[in-house]
């Protein structure tokens, strides 16, 4: 982070504006809106600033800027069209320890001002740290569009009721739930429609009933987080992540996805991390049940889809056995996400009419697979957790009739910015594994479709695979 974001309380604070043209006038309006006690120093005073001065809203000093003008001021804004003046204001302010912003000149500024959406008391500030101001303005327009015009009025109403709510609802959890009902429900709708009296009545009723609400039990959501790219989260997943009290997440859930969860939610990792023992499924079930039973709303966040090799079924059984409510939010499973990001269609009218999702995790599960059926032509196999089973996979598929020339693709860390795709044929699987030292998470795609999309894979790969191993055509890998 290049700049520390903060909102300043300027009410009654002496602030200095150097310059009195139209740009300075815009700055003056904002500073005055924040309650600053404003003095303007300039050689010439433009019409807008003169008007403000005539109404007693600013003091004006008509002469060149002097270092001593900074005395007693909290911050200074340099809004002249003279670079030398801007530089001297910044130099003097730096020496005096006064915050200085030179308009559109971050080199001569110790703070910069963001693009803002003002629905006071709600204010949204957006900054790219000066890197792309146009982008910041675009984002501001998007936010302007989605924020209801009267959302500031809603914030005022919340402020008015805050003490009463705090007094009535003793726990943080009960208060949080109450406010979520206010902001997501009929109170907000009434405010947005301009029916403030009705909103007050609804608020009062809600608070009156909230004793029951506060004693409500918790609930669980089993949420699919997709394979890594946060853009693949569903809207429902995002809503739940921003509502839940606790996020119970697996190792495969990416940090970019976790960053979207509510800031103050408790985050508990139940995945295996290097050097630490993984929680057993029984321990995870117990933790989930105990959190929900204690009244928490728990988002059980799982990589991909919770019901595809995600043991979501067992967690649901534990919740049902404990009589606790739950909801399942599907996610994009690794096969779909990784194949799409590698440009591989899992089915194709000409070469593959079916797709089988299977796991080859551990000797026991490999031995139980129906190899004769898996080795049939014109189908795609998407193998999860297969990295350590490549020799068996190659041997069994070819032994049961799948051609050694069948195309394959191994996708590691699919959909993330570290995605790596290695292509070859079934007969090359062992050599590729030797040469590339594939690391989990990785998925193996077997079938003619794996040869598609190699030329025009739309996702740039940052990490290219190592040199091809002896015995491999270099073109077999990209
Ligand atoms: C325990 S399973 C979980 C699958 C998950 N529930 C889903 O629907 O994708 C973990 C396996 O999924 C695959 N996988 C998950 N995310 C992946 C990714 N980003 N890239 C490649 N494979 C991935 C790997 O085979 C990994 O070993």
CSV table of C-alpha atoms and ligand atoms in Angstrom, one decimal:
chain,number,residue,atom,x,y,z
A,1,UNK,CA,0.0,0.0,0.0
A,2,UNK,CA,1.6,3.3,-1.1
A,3,UNK,CA,-0.8,5.5,0.9
A,4,UNK,CA,-2.5,5.1,4.2
A,5,UNK,CA,-6.2,5.8,3.7
A,6,UNK,CA,-7.8,8.0,6.4
A,7,UNK,CA,-10.8,10.4,6.8
A,8,UNK,CA,-9.8,13.6,8.5
A,9,UNK,CA,-12.0,15.5,10.9
A,10,UNK,CA,-11.4,19.1,9.8
A,11,UNK,CA,-14.3,20.7,11.6
A,12,UNK,CA,-13.1,24.1,12.9
A,13,UNK,CA,-9.5,23.2,12.0
A,14,UNK,CA,-7.4,26.0,10.3
A,15,UNK,CA,-6.5,25.0,6.8
A,16,UNK,CA,-4.7,27.0,4.1
A,17,UNK,CA,-5.5,27.2,0.4
A,18,UNK,CA,-2.8,28.7,-1.9
A,19,UNK,CA,-4.4,29.9,-5.2
A,20,UNK,CA,-7.8,31.3,-5.8
A,21,UNK,CA,-8.8,30.3,-9.4
A,22,UNK,CA,-11.5,27.8,-10.4
A,23,UNK,CA,-9.5,24.7,-9.3
A,24,UNK,CA,-8.9,26.3,-5.9
A,25,UNK,CA,-12.6,27.1,-5.7
A,26,UNK,CA,-13.5,23.4,-6.1
A,27,UNK,CA,-11.0,22.5,-3.3
A,28,UNK,CA,-12.4,25.3,-1.2
A,29,UNK,CA,-16.0,23.9,-1.6
A,30,UNK,CA,-14.9,20.5,-0.4
A,31,UNK,CA,-12.8,21.8,2.5
A,32,UNK,CA,-15.7,24.0,3.6
A,33,UNK,CA,-18.1,21.0,3.3
A,34,UNK,CA,-15.9,19.2,5.8
A,35,UNK,CA,-16.1,22.2,8.2
A,36,UNK,CA,-12.6,23.5,7.7
A,37,UNK,CA,-11.7,27.0,8.9
A,38,UNK,CA,-10.3,28.2,5.6
A,39,UNK,CA,-7.8,30.9,4.7
A,40,UNK,CA,-6.9,31.6,1.0
A,41,UNK,CA,-3.6,33.2,-0.1
A,42,UNK,CA,-3.3,34.3,-3.7
A,43,UNK,CA,-2.1,37.2,-5.8
A,44,UNK,CA,-5.5,37.5,-7.5
A,45,UNK,CA,-8.8,36.3,-6.1
A,46,UNK,CA,-11.1,34.6,-8.6
A,47,UNK,CA,-14.9,35.2,-8.7
A,48,UNK,CA,-16.0,32.0,-6.8
A,49,UNK,CA,-13.5,32.5,-3.9
A,50,UNK,CA,-14.4,36.2,-3.8
A,51,UNK,CA,-18.1,35.2,-3.4
A,52,UNK,CA,-17.2,32.8,-0.6
A,53,UNK,CA,-15.2,35.6,1.1
A,54,UNK,CA,-18.1,38.1,0.7
A,55,UNK,CA,-20.3,35.6,2.5
A,56,UNK,CA,-17.8,35.3,5.3
A,57,UNK,CA,-17.0,31.6,4.5
A,58,UNK,CA,-13.3,32.1,3.9
A,59,UNK,CA,-10.6,34.7,4.8
A,60,UNK,CA,-8.5,36.0,1.9
A,61,UNK,CA,-4.9,37.3,1.9
A,62,UNK,CA,-4.0,39.0,-1.3
A,63,UNK,CA,-0.3,38.6,-1.9
A,64,UNK,CA,2.3,36.0,-2.6
A,65,UNK,CA,2.6,32.9,-0.4
A,66,UNK,CA,5.0,33.1,2.5
A,67,UNK,CA,6.4,30.3,4.6
A,68,UNK,CA,4.9,31.9,7.8
A,69,UNK,CA,1.4,31.5,6.2
A,70,UNK,CA,1.6,27.9,7.3
A,71,UNK,CA,1.8,28.8,11.0
A,72,UNK,CA,-1.0,27.2,13.0
A,73,UNK,CA,-2.4,25.3,10.0
A,74,UNK,CA,-3.3,21.7,9.9
A,75,UNK,CA,-2.9,21.2,6.2
A,76,UNK,CA,-2.4,23.2,3.0
A,77,UNK,CA,-3.7,22.7,-0.5
A,78,UNK,CA,-1.6,24.3,-3.3
A,79,UNK,CA,-3.9,24.9,-6.2
A,80,UNK,CA,-2.0,27.4,-8.4
A,81,UNK,CA,-0.9,27.1,-12.0
A,82,UNK,CA,2.6,28.0,-11.1
A,83,UNK,CA,4.9,25.0,-10.6
A,84,UNK,CA,7.5,27.1,-8.7
A,85,UNK,CA,4.9,28.2,-6.2
A,86,UNK,CA,3.6,24.6,-5.8
A,87,UNK,CA,7.1,23.4,-5.1
A,88,UNK,CA,7.8,26.2,-2.6
A,89,UNK,CA,4.5,25.5,-0.8
A,90,UNK,CA,5.4,21.8,-0.6
A,91,UNK,CA,9.0,22.5,0.6
A,92,UNK,CA,7.8,24.9,3.3
A,93,UNK,CA,5.0,22.5,4.4
A,94,UNK,CA,7.4,19.5,4.6
A,95,UNK,CA,9.7,21.6,6.8
A,96,UNK,CA,6.9,22.8,9.0
A,97,UNK,CA,5.4,19.3,9.3
A,98,UNK,CA,2.1,20.3,7.7
A,99,UNK,CA,0.3,18.0,5.4
A,100,UNK,CA,0.4,19.3,1.8
A,101,UNK,CA,-1.5,18.4,-1.3
A,102,UNK,CA,-0.5,20.0,-4.6
A,103,UNK,CA,-3.4,19.5,-7.0
A,104,UNK,CA,-2.6,16.9,-9.7
A,105,UNK,CA,1.1,16.8,-8.6
A,106,UNK,CA,1.8,13.9,-6.4
A,107,UNK,CA,5.6,14.7,-6.4
A,108,UNK,CA,4.8,17.8,-4.5
A,109,UNK,CA,2.3,16.3,-2.1
A,110,UNK,CA,2.5,14.5,1.2
A,111,UNK,CA,-1.1,13.3,0.9
A,112,UNK,CA,-3.3,12.8,-2.1
A,113,UNK,CA,-7.1,13.1,-2.4
A,114,UNK,CA,-9.2,10.2,-3.5
A,115,UNK,CA,-12.2,10.2,-5.9
A,116,UNK,CA,-15.2,10.3,-3.7
A,117,UNK,CA,-18.9,9.3,-3.7
A,118,UNK,CA,-20.5,11.5,-1.2
A,119,UNK,CA,-23.8,10.3,0.4
A,120,UNK,CA,-22.9,11.8,3.7
A,121,UNK,CA,-22.5,10.6,6.3
A,122,UNK,CA,-21.6,7.7,4.0
A,123,UNK,CA,-18.6,8.6,2.0
A,124,UNK,CA,-16.7,6.2,-0.3
A,125,UNK,CA,-13.2,7.1,-1.2
A,126,UNK,CA,-11.4,5.5,-4.2
A,127,UNK,CA,-7.7,5.9,-5.0
A,128,UNK,CA,-5.2,4.2,-7.3
A,129,UNK,CA,-2.4,6.1,-5.5
A,130,UNK,CA,-2.0,8.3,-8.5
A,131,UNK,CA,-1.4,5.4,-10.8
A,132,UNK,CA,-4.6,5.5,-12.8
A,133,UNK,CA,-6.9,8.4,-11.9
A,134,UNK,CA,-9.2,7.6,-14.8
A,135,UNK,CA,-9.7,4.1,-13.5
A,136,UNK,CA,-10.5,5.6,-10.0
A,137,UNK,CA,-13.1,7.8,-11.7
A,138,UNK,CA,-14.6,4.9,-13.6
A,139,UNK,CA,-14.9,2.9,-10.3
A,140,UNK,CA,-16.5,5.9,-8.7
A,141,UNK,CA,-19.2,6.0,-11.4
A,142,UNK,CA,-19.9,2.4,-10.9
A,143,UNK,CA,-20.3,2.9,-7.2
A,144,UNK,CA,-22.5,5.9,-7.8
A,145,UNK,CA,-24.8,3.7,-9.9
A,146,UNK,CA,-25.2,0.9,-7.3
A,147,UNK,CA,-25.5,3.1,-4.2
A,148,UNK,CA,-29.1,4.1,-3.7
A,149,UNK,CA,-29.5,7.9,-3.6
A,150,UNK,CA,-30.9,7.9,-0.1
A,151,UNK,CA,-28.3,5.6,1.5
A,152,UNK,CA,-26.9,8.5,3.4
A,153,UNK,CA,-30.4,9.0,4.9
A,154,UNK,CA,-30.3,5.4,6.0
A,155,UNK,CA,-26.9,5.9,7.7
A,156,UNK,CA,-28.4,8.9,9.5
A,157,UNK,CA,-31.3,6.9,10.7
A,158,UNK,CA,-28.9,4.1,12.0
A,159,UNK,CA,-26.9,6.7,13.8
A,160,UNK,CA,-30.1,8.1,15.5
A,161,UNK,CA,-31.1,4.6,16.7
A,162,UNK,CA,-27.6,3.3,17.6
A,163,UNK,CA,-27.8,4.0,21.4
A,164,UNK,CA,-31.3,2.6,21.7
A,165,UNK,CA,-30.2,-0.6,19.9
A,166,UNK,CA,-27.1,-0.9,22.0
A,167,UNK,CA,-29.1,-0.5,25.1
A,168,UNK,CA,-31.7,-3.1,24.1
A,169,UNK,CA,-29.4,-5.8,22.5
A,170,UNK,CA,-26.6,-6.7,24.8
A,171,UNK,CA,-24.5,-8.9,22.6
A,172,UNK,CA,-22.5,-7.9,19.6
A,173,UNK,CA,-23.9,-10.8,17.7
A,174,UNK,CA,-27.5,-9.8,18.4
A,175,UNK,CA,-26.7,-6.2,17.3
A,176,UNK,CA,-25.0,-7.3,14.1
A,177,UNK,CA,-28.0,-9.4,13.1
A,178,UNK,CA,-30.4,-6.6,13.9
A,179,UNK,CA,-28.5,-4.1,11.7
A,180,UNK,CA,-28.2,-6.7,8.9
A,181,UNK,CA,-32.0,-7.0,9.0
A,182,UNK,CA,-32.3,-3.2,8.9
A,183,UNK,CA,-29.9,-2.7,6.0
A,184,UNK,CA,-31.2,-5.7,4.0
A,185,UNK,CA,-34.9,-5.4,4.7
A,186,UNK,CA,-38.0,-3.3,4.8
A,187,UNK,CA,-36.5,-0.5,6.9
A,188,UNK,CA,-34.0,0.2,4.1
A,189,UNK,CA,-36.6,-0.1,1.4
A,190,UNK,CA,-38.8,2.4,3.2
A,191,UNK,CA,-35.9,4.9,3.5
A,192,UNK,CA,-35.0,4.5,-0.2
A,193,UNK,CA,-38.6,5.2,-1.1
A,194,UNK,CA,-38.5,8.4,1.0
A,195,UNK,CA,-40.9,7.1,3.7
A,196,UNK,CA,-38.9,8.0,6.7
A,197,UNK,CA,-41.7,7.9,9.2
A,198,UNK,CA,-42.7,4.4,8.1
A,199,UNK,CA,-39.0,3.4,8.3
A,200,UNK,CA,-38.9,4.6,12.0
A,201,UNK,CA,-42.0,2.6,12.8
A,202,UNK,CA,-40.5,-0.5,11.1
A,203,UNK,CA,-37.3,0.0,13.0
A,204,UNK,CA,-39.1,0.2,16.3
A,205,UNK,CA,-41.1,-3.0,15.5
A,206,UNK,CA,-38.0,-4.8,14.5
A,207,UNK,CA,-36.2,-3.8,17.7
A,208,UNK,CA,-39.2,-4.8,19.8
A,209,UNK,CA,-39.1,-8.3,18.2
A,210,UNK,CA,-35.4,-8.6,18.2
A,211,UNK,CA,-35.3,-10.4,21.6
A,212,UNK,CA,-36.5,-13.4,19.8
A,213,UNK,CA,-34.1,-12.9,16.9
A,214,UNK,CA,-31.2,-12.7,19.3
A,215,UNK,CA,-32.0,-16.1,20.7
A,216,UNK,CA,-32.1,-17.6,17.3
A,217,UNK,CA,-29.7,-20.4,16.6
A,218,UNK,CA,-26.9,-20.4,14.1
A,219,UNK,CA,-26.8,-21.9,10.7
A,220,UNK,CA,-24.3,-23.3,8.3
A,221,UNK,CA,-23.7,-22.7,4.6
A,222,UNK,CA,-21.5,-25.1,2.7
A,223,UNK,CA,-20.1,-22.8,0.0
A,224,UNK,CA,-18.1,-23.7,-3.1
A,225,UNK,CA,-15.2,-21.2,-3.5
A,226,UNK,CA,-14.3,-22.4,-7.0
A,227,UNK,CA,-10.8,-23.4,-8.1
A,228,UNK,CA,-9.0,-20.1,-7.2
A,229,UNK,CA,-9.9,-17.1,-9.3
A,230,UNK,CA,-12.2,-15.0,-7.1
A,231,UNK,CA,-14.1,-14.0,-10.3
A,232,UNK,CA,-15.5,-17.5,-10.3
A,233,UNK,CA,-17.3,-17.1,-7.0
A,234,UNK,CA,-21.1,-17.1,-7.3
A,235,UNK,CA,-23.0,-14.0,-6.1
A,236,UNK,CA,-24.6,-16.1,-3.4
A,237,UNK,CA,-21.2,-17.3,-2.2
A,238,UNK,CA,-20.1,-13.7,-1.9
A,239,UNK,CA,-23.2,-12.6,-0.1
A,240,UNK,CA,-22.7,-15.4,2.5
A,241,UNK,CA,-19.0,-14.7,2.9
A,242,UNK,CA,-19.9,-11.1,3.8
A,243,UNK,CA,-22.6,-12.1,6.2
A,244,UNK,CA,-21.2,-15.1,8.1
A,245,UNK,CA,-19.7,-14.8,11.6
A,246,UNK,CA,-17.2,-17.5,11.0
A,247,UNK,CA,-15.4,-18.7,7.8
A,248,UNK,CA,-14.2,-22.3,8.1
A,249,UNK,CA,-12.0,-22.8,5.1
A,250,UNK,CA,-9.9,-25.4,3.4
A,251,UNK,CA,-6.3,-25.1,2.3
A,252,UNK,CA,-7.4,-24.9,-1.4
A,253,UNK,CA,-9.4,-21.7,-0.8
A,254,UNK,CA,-7.2,-18.9,-2.4
A,255,UNK,CA,-6.2,-15.9,-0.3
A,256,UNK,CA,-7.8,-13.6,-3.0
A,257,UNK,CA,-11.1,-15.4,-2.3
A,258,UNK,CA,-10.7,-15.2,1.5
A,259,UNK,CA,-10.0,-11.4,1.2
A,260,UNK,CA,-13.6,-11.0,0.1
A,261,UNK,CA,-15.0,-12.3,3.4
A,262,UNK,CA,-16.3,-10.0,6.0
A,263,UNK,CA,-13.4,-8.2,7.7
A,264,UNK,CA,-14.4,-9.0,11.2
A,265,UNK,CA,-15.5,-12.6,10.6
A,266,UNK,CA,-13.5,-15.2,12.5
A,267,UNK,CA,-11.4,-17.2,10.0
A,268,UNK,CA,-10.5,-20.8,10.9
A,269,UNK,CA,-8.3,-22.9,8.7
A,270,UNK,CA,-9.1,-26.5,8.8
A,271,UNK,CA,-6.8,-27.5,5.9
A,272,UNK,CA,-3.5,-29.1,6.0
A,273,UNK,CA,-0.6,-26.7,6.0
A,274,UNK,CA,3.1,-27.7,5.6
A,275,UNK,CA,4.5,-29.0,8.9
A,276,UNK,CA,1.1,-29.1,10.5
A,277,UNK,CA,-1.3,-32.0,11.0
A,278,UNK,CA,-4.5,-31.7,9.0
A,279,UNK,CA,-7.8,-31.8,10.9
A,280,UNK,CA,-9.5,-35.1,10.4
A,281,UNK,CA,-12.9,-35.0,8.8
A,282,UNK,CA,-14.5,-36.0,12.1
A,283,UNK,CA,-12.8,-33.0,13.8
A,284,UNK,CA,-14.0,-30.7,11.1
A,285,UNK,CA,-17.6,-32.1,11.5
A,286,UNK,CA,-17.4,-31.6,15.3
A,287,UNK,CA,-16.1,-28.1,15.0
A,288,UNK,CA,-18.8,-27.1,12.4
A,289,UNK,CA,-21.6,-28.6,14.5
A,290,UNK,CA,-20.4,-27.0,17.7
A,291,UNK,CA,-20.0,-23.5,16.1
A,292,UNK,CA,-23.5,-23.6,14.6
A,293,UNK,CA,-25.0,-25.0,17.8
A,294,UNK,CA,-23.5,-22.1,19.7
A,295,UNK,CA,-25.5,-19.7,17.5
A,296,UNK,CA,-22.8,-18.8,15.0
A,297,UNK,CA,-23.6,-18.4,11.3
A,298,UNK,CA,-20.8,-20.4,9.7
A,299,UNK,CA,-19.6,-20.3,6.1
A,300,UNK,CA,-17.9,-23.6,5.4
A,301,UNK,CA,-15.9,-22.5,2.5
A,302,UNK,CA,-14.5,-25.3,0.3
A,303,UNK,CA,-12.4,-25.3,-2.8
A,304,UNK,CA,-14.3,-26.0,-6.0
A,305,UNK,CA,-17.7,-27.5,-5.4
A,306,UNK,CA,-18.6,-28.7,-1.9
A,307,UNK,CA,-20.2,-31.9,-3.2
A,308,UNK,CA,-17.5,-32.9,-5.7
A,309,UNK,CA,-14.7,-34.7,-3.9
A,310,UNK,CA,-15.2,-32.1,-1.1
A,311,UNK,CA,-16.6,-34.4,1.6
A,312,UNK,CA,-19.5,-31.9,1.8
A,313,UNK,CA,-21.9,-34.9,2.1
A,314,UNK,CA,-20.4,-35.9,5.4
A,315,UNK,CA,-20.6,-32.5,6.8
A,316,UNK,CA,-24.3,-32.2,5.8
A,317,UNK,CA,-24.9,-35.6,7.5
A,318,UNK,CA,-23.3,-34.3,10.7
A,319,UNK,CA,-25.4,-31.1,10.7
A,320,UNK,CA,-28.6,-33.1,10.0
A,321,UNK,CA,-27.8,-35.5,12.8
A,322,UNK,CA,-27.4,-32.6,15.2
A,323,UNK,CA,-30.7,-31.1,13.9
A,324,UNK,CA,-29.0,-27.9,12.6
A,325,UNK,CA,-30.1,-25.9,9.6
A,326,UNK,CA,-27.8,-25.7,6.5
A,327,UNK,CA,-27.8,-24.5,2.9
A,328,UNK,CA,-25.5,-25.6,0.1
A,329,UNK,CA,-24.1,-23.2,-2.4
A,330,UNK,CA,-22.5,-24.9,-5.4
A,331,UNK,CA,-19.2,-23.8,-6.8
A,332,UNK,CA,-17.3,-24.2,-10.0
A,333,UNK,CA,-15.5,-27.5,-9.7
A,334,UNK,CA,-11.8,-27.7,-10.6
A,335,UNK,CA,-12.4,-29.8,-13.8
A,336,UNK,CA,-14.8,-27.1,-15.3
A,337,UNK,CA,-12.7,-24.1,-14.1
A,338,UNK,CA,-9.2,-25.4,-15.0
A,339,UNK,CA,-10.2,-26.9,-18.3
A,340,UNK,CA,-12.0,-23.7,-19.3
A,341,UNK,CA,-8.9,-21.5,-18.3
A,342,UNK,CA,-6.7,-23.9,-20.3
A,343,UNK,CA,-9.0,-23.5,-23.4
A,344,UNK,CA,-10.0,-27.2,-23.2
A,345,UNK,CA,-13.7,-28.0,-23.8
A,346,UNK,CA,-14.5,-31.0,-21.6
A,347,UNK,CA,-16.8,-32.4,-24.2
A,348,UNK,CA,-16.7,-31.9,-28.0
A,349,UNK,CA,-19.3,-33.0,-30.5
A,350,UNK,CA,-16.6,-34.6,-32.7
A,351,UNK,CA,-14.4,-36.4,-30.2
A,352,UNK,CA,-16.0,-36.7,-26.8
A,353,UNK,CA,-19.6,-37.3,-25.8
A,354,UNK,CA,-19.1,-37.7,-22.1
A,355,UNK,CA,-17.0,-36.6,-19.2
A,356,UNK,CA,-16.1,-38.6,-16.1
A,357,UNK,CA,-15.0,-36.8,-12.9
A,358,UNK,CA,-12.9,-39.2,-10.9
A,359,UNK,CA,-10.4,-39.3,-8.1
A,360,UNK,CA,-7.3,-41.4,-8.1
A,361,UNK,CA,-6.3,-40.4,-4.6
A,362,UNK,CA,-4.5,-43.2,-2.7
A,363,UNK,CA,-3.9,-46.8,-3.6
A,364,UNK,CA,-7.3,-48.0,-2.4
A,365,UNK,CA,-9.3,-45.7,-4.5
A,366,UNK,CA,-7.1,-46.4,-7.6
A,367,UNK,CA,-7.6,-50.1,-7.2
A,368,UNK,CA,-11.4,-49.7,-7.1
A,369,UNK,CA,-11.7,-47.8,-10.3
A,370,UNK,CA,-13.5,-49.5,-13.3
A,371,UNK,CA,-10.6,-49.3,-15.7
A,372,UNK,CA,-12.2,-51.1,-18.6
A,373,UNK,CA,-15.0,-48.6,-18.7
A,374,UNK,CA,-12.6,-45.6,-18.1
A,375,UNK,CA,-10.4,-46.7,-21.0
A,376,UNK,CA,-13.2,-46.4,-23.5
A,377,UNK,CA,-12.8,-44.0,-26.4
A,378,UNK,CA,-14.7,-40.8,-27.0
A,379,UNK,CA,-14.9,-39.8,-23.4
A,380,UNK,CA,-13.0,-37.3,-21.3
A,381,UNK,CA,-11.5,-38.2,-17.9
A,382,UNK,CA,-10.9,-35.4,-15.4
A,383,UNK,CA,-8.9,-36.9,-12.6
A,384,UNK,CA,-8.6,-35.1,-9.3
A,385,UNK,CA,-5.8,-35.7,-6.8
A,386,UNK,CA,-4.0,-37.9,-9.3
A,387,UNK,CA,-0.4,-36.4,-9.1
A,388,UNK,CA,1.1,-39.4,-7.3
A,389,UNK,CA,-0.8,-42.0,-9.3
A,390,UNK,CA,0.3,-41.2,-12.8
A,391,UNK,CA,2.2,-44.4,-13.4
A,392,UNK,CA,-0.8,-46.5,-12.4
A,393,UNK,CA,-3.2,-44.3,-14.4
A,394,UNK,CA,-1.0,-44.6,-17.6
A,395,UNK,CA,-0.5,-48.4,-17.1
A,396,UNK,CA,-4.2,-49.2,-16.4
A,397,UNK,CA,-5.7,-47.1,-19.1
A,398,UNK,CA,-3.3,-48.3,-21.8
A,399,UNK,CA,-3.6,-51.9,-20.6
A,400,UNK,CA,-7.4,-51.7,-21.0
A,401,UNK,CA,-7.2,-50.3,-24.5
A,402,UNK,CA,-6.9,-46.5,-24.4
A,403,UNK,CA,-4.3,-45.5,-27.0
A,404,UNK,CA,-0.9,-44.3,-25.9
A,405,UNK,CA,-1.4,-41.4,-28.3
A,406,UNK,CA,-4.5,-40.2,-26.4
A,407,UNK,CA,-3.9,-36.5,-25.7
A,408,UNK,CA,-3.5,-35.5,-22.0
A,409,UNK,CA,-3.2,-32.2,-20.2
A,410,UNK,CA,-2.1,-31.6,-16.6
A,411,UNK,CA,-3.3,-28.3,-15.2
A,412,UNK,CA,-1.6,-27.1,-12.0
A,413,UNK,CA,-3.0,-24.2,-9.8
A,414,UNK,CA,-5.7,-23.8,-12.5
A,415,UNK,CA,-7.5,-20.4,-12.9
A,416,UNK,CA,-4.9,-18.6,-10.7
A,417,UNK,CA,-2.2,-16.4,-12.0
A,418,UNK,CA,0.2,-19.2,-11.5
A,419,UNK,CA,-1.7,-21.6,-13.7
A,420,UNK,CA,0.6,-24.0,-15.6
A,421,UNK,CA,-0.6,-26.3,-18.3
A,422,UNK,CA,1.5,-29.2,-19.6
A,423,UNK,CA,0.3,-31.2,-22.6
A,424,UNK,CA,1.4,-34.5,-24.1
A,425,UNK,CA,0.0,-38.0,-24.7
A,426,UNK,CA,-0.9,-40.8,-22.4
A,427,UNK,CA,2.2,-42.6,-23.3
A,428,UNK,CA,4.3,-39.7,-22.2
A,429,UNK,CA,2.6,-39.2,-18.8
A,430,UNK,CA,5.5,-40.7,-16.7
A,431,UNK,CA,8.2,-38.8,-18.6
A,432,UNK,CA,6.2,-35.5,-18.2
A,433,UNK,CA,5.8,-36.2,-14.5
A,434,UNK,CA,9.6,-36.8,-14.2
A,435,UNK,CA,10.4,-33.7,-16.1
A,436,UNK,CA,7.9,-31.3,-14.5
A,437,UNK,CA,7.6,-32.4,-10.9
A,438,UNK,CA,3.9,-31.6,-10.8
A,439,UNK,CA,2.6,-30.2,-7.6
A,440,UNK,CA,-0.9,-30.3,-6.1
A,441,UNK,CA,-3.4,-28.9,-6.7
A,442,UNK,CA,-3.3,-30.3,-10.2
A,443,UNK,CA,-5.9,-32.0,-12.4
A,444,UNK,CA,-5.3,-34.5,-15.2
A,445,UNK,CA,-7.4,-34.3,-18.3
A,446,UNK,CA,-7.3,-37.4,-20.6
A,447,UNK,CA,-9.0,-37.5,-24.0
A,448,UNK,CA,-8.9,-36.0,-27.4
A,449,UNK,CA,-10.2,-32.7,-26.1
A,450,UNK,CA,-6.9,-32.2,-24.2
A,451,UNK,CA,-5.2,-31.4,-27.5
A,452,UNK,CA,-7.6,-28.6,-28.2
A,453,UNK,CA,-7.0,-25.0,-27.2
A,454,UNK,CA,-3.2,-25.4,-27.1
A,455,UNK,CA,-2.6,-22.7,-29.7
A,456,UNK,CA,-5.1,-20.2,-28.5
A,457,UNK,CA,-5.3,-20.8,-24.7
A,458,UNK,CA,-6.6,-17.4,-23.7
A,459,UNK,CA,-5.1,-17.2,-20.2
A,460,UNK,CA,-1.5,-16.1,-20.2
A,461,UNK,CA,0.8,-18.5,-18.4
A,462,UNK,CA,3.3,-16.9,-16.1
A,463,UNK,CA,5.2,-20.0,-15.3
A,464,UNK,CA,6.3,-22.0,-18.3
A,465,UNK,CA,7.1,-25.6,-17.7
A,466,UNK,CA,10.7,-26.7,-17.6
A,467,UNK,CA,12.6,-27.9,-20.7
A,468,UNK,CA,11.0,-31.0,-22.3
A,469,UNK,CA,12.5,-34.3,-21.1
A,470,UNK,CA,14.5,-36.5,-23.4
A,471,UNK,CA,12.1,-38.5,-25.6
A,472,UNK,CA,9.5,-35.8,-25.8
A,473,UNK,CA,8.7,-33.5,-28.7
A,474,UNK,CA,9.2,-30.0,-27.3
A,475,UNK,CA,6.0,-29.0,-29.0
A,476,UNK,CA,4.2,-31.6,-26.7
A,477,UNK,CA,4.5,-29.1,-23.9
A,478,UNK,CA,3.7,-25.4,-23.7
B,1,LIG,C1,-10.0,-32.5,-2.3
B,1,LIG,S1,-10.3,-32.2,-4.0
B,1,LIG,C2,-11.4,-30.9,-3.9
B,1,LIG,C3,-12.1,-30.8,-5.2
B,1,LIG,C4,-13.1,-29.6,-5.2
B,1,LIG,N1,-14.2,-29.9,-4.3
B,1,LIG,C5,-13.6,-29.2,-6.5
B,1,LIG,O1,-14.8,-29.4,-6.8
B,1,LIG,O2,-12.8,-28.8,-7.4
B,1,LIG,C6,-8.8,-31.4,-4.4
B,1,LIG,C7,-8.3,-31.7,-5.8
B,1,LIG,O3,-9.0,-30.8,-6.7
B,1,LIG,C8,-8.2,-30.5,-7.8
B,1,LIG,N2,-8.1,-29.0,-7.8
B,1,LIG,C9,-8.7,-28.2,-7.0
B,1,LIG,N3,-8.3,-26.9,-7.3
B,1,LIG,C10,-7.5,-27.0,-8.3
B,1,LIG,C11,-6.8,-26.0,-9.1
B,1,LIG,N4,-6.9,-24.7,-8.9
B,1,LIG,N5,-6.0,-26.4,-10.1
B,1,LIG,C12,-5.9,-27.8,-10.4
B,1,LIG,N6,-6.5,-28.7,-9.7
B,1,LIG,C13,-7.3,-28.3,-8.7
B,1,LIG,C14,-6.9,-31.1,-7.6
B,1,LIG,O4,-6.9,-32.4,-8.2
B,1,LIG,C15,-6.9,-31.3,-6.1
B,1,LIG,O5,-6.0,-32.3,-5.7
